[in-house]
Amino acid sequence: MDDIPQIPEREITPPEVYYNRRSWMRAGLTAGSVLATASLYRWFNPDVKVEVPPTVKAPLSLQKPLESEAELLARGWRVNEPSTAEHRILGYNNFYEFTTSKYDVADAAADFKTDGWKVIVDGLVNKPGTFTIDELHVISRPQERVYRMRCVEAWSMVIPWAGLPLAHLLEAVEPTSDAKYVAFETLFDPSRMPGQHSAVLDWPYVEGLRLDEAMHPLTLLATGLYRKPMPPQDGAPVRLVIPWKYGFKGIKSIVRIKLVADQPPTSWNQYASNQYGFYANVNPDVDHPRWSQATEQRIGELGRRNTLFLNGYEEQVAGLYSGMDLRENF
Ligand code: MTE
């Protein structure tokens, strides 16, 4: 995890708040073939704009925010910064189940089928369940959240996600008083995720949060971005987004969420615990052993910007860590 591109900024998409799930799906199919042909070209022309599926016009289903723009900003649900261009979010990814080459994930994952996907939610809960994506949307209608995303490799984006607060799903299954952590697991199926034939990580990819982190209103179970269903390369059909933590905590293509009593193992921590902590809270003062975390490359910008403590979400989440030394708990 260490290559950093130099790419100029492109565009901002207007903040509409409606989208249509069925049309999303059709758009997703088109996206696969468009991205496949575009990828090779982009490899040689990294500044070229790749065509992406058209934004769907039919009205439906993002929950209209009841709060004013100022309230959304204050809660951290929306950042006051331009979103990273859609083609850059779709074209530069980490998803080792497909390939370790960031520019090739879109191609490698283009045929990933997620029809009939179900997420098991079990462990220390009173009401375990198995949920389709549509059922997740019934538990809580998707809302738009525009978050900063800071990768531990010192690059960043601003991404307009759609999804439901993880807390809403956890409340529905009723954690017992013994539940202290939440463990997440990605699909394990090397026939569909060819990168799992290689031993680059122990599969399946696993992640975890403390229960209070998982219940925080910023923690999102994301099912879409740019008002369309989650594309394969970004973790279709459902992934985690915790904006104040390094991006590797944002586990993709989740099949199981288990409430547990003890801190669960996490993939990158198991790979190298001195480089990737369980907490992995963004902290410009704690360097990675091989590079500084003080600055970052915002994808699409020239130059570097300073990394913000807790990725700019200090006001919202610092209370989760009172009494903890965040240096020790990287
Ligand atoms: N989840 C799985 N299952 N496999 C992965 O390789 N990579 C992580 C995270 N989630 C990864 C994953 C890393 S290192 C980052 S930075 C983010 O996904 C990247 O998300 P993006 O490609 O949508 O920007």
mmCIF file of N, CA, C and O in Angstrom, residues 224-259:
data_model
loop_
_atom_site.group_PDB
_atom_site.id
_atom_site.type_symbol
_atom_site.label_atom_id
_atom_site.label_comp_id
_atom_site.label_asym_id
_atom_site.label_seq_id
_atom_site.Cartn_x
_atom_site.Cartn_y
_atom_site.Cartn_z
ATOM 1 N N GLY A 224 -24.182 2.760 -1.841
ATOM 2 C CA GLY A 224 -24.092 3.485 -3.100
ATOM 3 C C GLY A 224 -23.077 4.601 -3.031
ATOM 4 O O GLY A 224 -22.590 4.957 -1.950
ATOM 5 N N LEU A 225 -22.718 5.114 -4.210
ATOM 6 C CA LEU A 225 -21.956 6.362 -4.255
ATOM 7 C C LEU A 225 -22.333 7.131 -5.512
ATOM 8 O O LEU A 225 -22.776 6.547 -6.496
ATOM 9 N N TYR A 226 -22.194 8.418 -5.453
ATOM 10 C CA TYR A 226 -22.668 9.284 -6.541
ATOM 11 C C TYR A 226 -24.090 8.911 -6.952
ATOM 12 O O TYR A 226 -24.432 8.873 -8.117
ATOM 13 N N ARG A 227 -24.930 8.600 -5.962
ATOM 14 C CA ARG A 227 -26.364 8.341 -6.147
ATOM 15 C C ARG A 227 -26.665 7.157 -7.049
ATOM 16 O O ARG A 227 -27.705 7.115 -7.716
ATOM 17 N N LYS A 228 -25.749 6.205 -7.102
ATOM 18 C CA LYS A 228 -25.964 4.956 -7.837
ATOM 19 C C LYS A 228 -25.563 3.808 -6.937
ATOM 20 O O LYS A 228 -24.857 4.030 -5.956
ATOM 21 N N PRO A 229 -25.981 2.570 -7.255
ATOM 22 C CA PRO A 229 -25.606 1.451 -6.397
ATOM 23 C C PRO A 229 -24.096 1.333 -6.320
ATOM 24 O O PRO A 229 -23.392 1.722 -7.251
ATOM 25 N N MET A 230 -23.624 0.781 -5.235
ATOM 26 C CA MET A 230 -22.183 0.652 -5.033
ATOM 27 C C MET A 230 -21.558 -0.107 -6.204
ATOM 28 O O MET A 230 -21.963 -1.231 -6.505
ATOM 29 N N PRO A 231 -20.585 0.485 -6.887
ATOM 30 C CA PRO A 231 -19.944 -0.253 -7.980
ATOM 31 C C PRO A 231 -19.030 -1.344 -7.424
ATOM 32 O O PRO A 231 -18.562 -1.235 -6.284
ATOM 33 N N PRO A 232 -18.790 -2.410 -8.216
ATOM 34 C CA PRO A 232 -17.987 -3.524 -7.704
ATOM 35 C C PRO A 232 -16.665 -3.074 -7.087
ATOM 36 O O PRO A 232 -16.295 -3.525 -5.994
ATOM 37 N N GLN A 233 -15.963 -2.201 -7.759
ATOM 38 C CA GLN A 233 -14.608 -1.847 -7.303
ATOM 39 C C GLN A 233 -14.597 -1.117 -5.966
ATOM 40 O O GLN A 233 -13.578 -1.073 -5.284
ATOM 41 N N ASP A 234 -15.728 -0.518 -5.587
ATOM 42 C CA ASP A 234 -15.784 0.199 -4.306
ATOM 43 C C ASP A 234 -16.439 -0.615 -3.204
ATOM 44 O O ASP A 234 -16.635 -0.105 -2.104
ATOM 45 N N GLY A 235 -16.775 -1.893 -3.509
ATOM 46 C CA GLY A 235 -17.245 -2.753 -2.431
ATOM 47 C C GLY A 235 -18.684 -3.185 -2.536
ATOM 48 O O GLY A 235 -19.354 -3.373 -1.524
ATOM 49 N N ALA A 236 -19.178 -3.354 -3.778
ATOM 50 C CA ALA A 236 -20.569 -3.782 -3.978
ATOM 51 C C ALA A 236 -20.861 -5.067 -3.209
ATOM 52 O O ALA A 236 -19.998 -5.914 -3.105
ATOM 53 N N PRO A 237 -22.092 -5.212 -2.740
ATOM 54 C CA PRO A 237 -23.156 -4.213 -2.759
ATOM 55 C C PRO A 237 -23.198 -3.381 -1.471
ATOM 56 O O PRO A 237 -23.946 -2.429 -1.403
ATOM 57 N N VAL A 238 -22.374 -3.744 -0.488
ATOM 58 C CA VAL A 238 -22.434 -3.010 0.783
ATOM 59 C C VAL A 238 -21.071 -3.039 1.467
ATOM 60 O O VAL A 238 -20.427 -4.081 1.556
ATOM 61 N N ARG A 239 -20.622 -1.874 1.914
ATOM 62 C CA ARG A 239 -19.324 -1.754 2.584
ATOM 63 C C ARG A 239 -19.455 -0.770 3.745
ATOM 64 O O ARG A 239 -20.444 -0.057 3.868
ATOM 65 N N LEU A 240 -18.422 -0.787 4.562
ATOM 66 C CA LEU A 240 -18.415 0.069 5.736
ATOM 67 C C LEU A 240 -17.660 1.363 5.421
ATOM 68 O O LEU A 240 -16.693 1.348 4.657
ATOM 69 N N VAL A 241 -18.120 2.474 6.020
ATOM 70 C CA VAL A 241 -17.395 3.739 5.896
ATOM 71 C C VAL A 241 -17.328 4.382 7.282
ATOM 72 O O VAL A 241 -18.360 4.642 7.898
ATOM 73 N N ILE A 242 -16.087 4.593 7.751
ATOM 74 C CA ILE A 242 -15.878 5.237 9.056
ATOM 75 C C ILE A 242 -14.929 6.397 8.786
ATOM 76 O O ILE A 242 -13.715 6.223 8.729
ATOM 77 N N PRO A 243 -15.476 7.611 8.609
ATOM 78 C CA PRO A 243 -14.676 8.661 7.971
ATOM 79 C C PRO A 243 -13.490 9.162 8.789
ATOM 80 O O PRO A 243 -12.593 9.773 8.223
ATOM 81 N N TRP A 244 -13.468 8.917 10.097
ATOM 82 C CA TRP A 244 -12.341 9.423 10.893
ATOM 83 C C TRP A 244 -11.204 8.398 11.008
ATOM 84 O O TRP A 244 -10.201 8.656 11.646
ATOM 85 N N LYS A 245 -11.372 7.248 10.377
ATOM 86 C CA LYS A 245 -10.359 6.193 10.436
ATOM 87 C C LYS A 245 -9.713 5.996 9.067
ATOM 88 O O LYS A 245 -10.309 6.334 8.036
ATOM 89 N N TYR A 246 -8.512 5.413 9.058
ATOM 90 C CA TYR A 246 -7.875 5.114 7.786
ATOM 91 C C TYR A 246 -8.754 4.187 6.957
ATOM 92 O O TYR A 246 -9.498 3.345 7.490
ATOM 93 N N GLY A 247 -8.643 4.350 5.631
ATOM 94 C CA GLY A 247 -9.569 3.699 4.698
ATOM 95 C C GLY A 247 -9.622 2.192 4.815
ATOM 96 O O GLY A 247 -10.641 1.584 4.470
ATOM 97 N N PHE A 248 -8.537 1.553 5.301
ATOM 98 C CA PHE A 248 -8.563 0.081 5.331
ATOM 99 C C PHE A 248 -9.587 -0.467 6.318
ATOM 100 O O PHE A 248 -9.957 -1.645 6.248
ATOM 101 N N LYS A 249 -10.068 0.393 7.250
ATOM 102 C CA LYS A 249 -11.137 -0.067 8.146
ATOM 103 C C LYS A 249 -12.465 -0.218 7.385
ATOM 104 O O LYS A 249 -13.380 -0.879 7.856
ATOM 105 N N GLY A 250 -12.566 0.406 6.222
ATOM 106 C CA GLY A 250 -13.812 0.404 5.448
ATOM 107 C C GLY A 250 -13.960 -0.865 4.633
ATOM 108 O O GLY A 250 -13.859 -0.866 3.401
ATOM 109 N N ILE A 251 -14.254 -1.946 5.299
ATOM 110 C CA ILE A 251 -14.311 -3.279 4.676
ATOM 111 C C ILE A 251 -15.413 -3.339 3.609
ATOM 112 O O ILE A 251 -16.515 -2.831 3.810
ATOM 113 N N LYS A 252 -15.063 -3.976 2.486
ATOM 114 C CA LYS A 252 -15.963 -4.006 1.324
ATOM 115 C C LYS A 252 -16.715 -5.344 1.222
ATOM 116 O O LYS A 252 -16.288 -6.354 1.784
ATOM 117 N N SER A 253 -17.786 -5.338 0.448
ATOM 118 C CA SER A 253 -18.534 -6.559 0.084
ATOM 119 C C SER A 253 -18.769 -7.439 1.306
ATOM 120 O O SER A 253 -18.367 -8.599 1.375
ATOM 121 N N ILE A 254 -19.479 -6.854 2.283
ATOM 122 C CA ILE A 254 -19.688 -7.508 3.585
ATOM 123 C C ILE A 254 -20.749 -8.602 3.492
ATOM 124 O O ILE A 254 -21.829 -8.385 2.926
ATOM 125 N N VAL A 255 -20.443 -9.777 4.072
ATOM 126 C CA VAL A 255 -21.447 -10.858 4.132
ATOM 127 C C VAL A 255 -21.867 -11.180 5.568
ATOM 128 O O VAL A 255 -22.867 -11.848 5.777
ATOM 129 N N ARG A 256 -21.048 -10.724 6.529
ATOM 130 C CA ARG A 256 -21.413 -11.063 7.907
ATOM 131 C C ARG A 256 -21.002 -9.947 8.874
ATOM 132 O O ARG A 256 -19.904 -9.385 8.763
ATOM 133 N N ILE A 257 -21.896 -9.670 9.800
ATOM 134 C CA ILE A 257 -21.643 -8.697 10.862
ATOM 135 C C ILE A 257 -21.974 -9.421 12.164
ATOM 136 O O ILE A 257 -23.108 -9.871 12.359
ATOM 137 N N LYS A 258 -20.961 -9.565 13.028
ATOM 138 C CA LYS A 258 -21.169 -10.379 14.229
ATOM 139 C C LYS A 258 -20.833 -9.553 15.478
ATOM 140 O O LYS A 258 -19.758 -8.966 15.563
ATOM 141 N N LEU A 259 -21.764 -9.528 16.405
ATOM 142 C CA LEU A 259 -21.541 -8.831 17.670
ATOM 143 C C LEU A 259 -20.795 -9.769 18.604
ATOM 144 O O LEU A 259 -21.200 -10.924 18.773
#
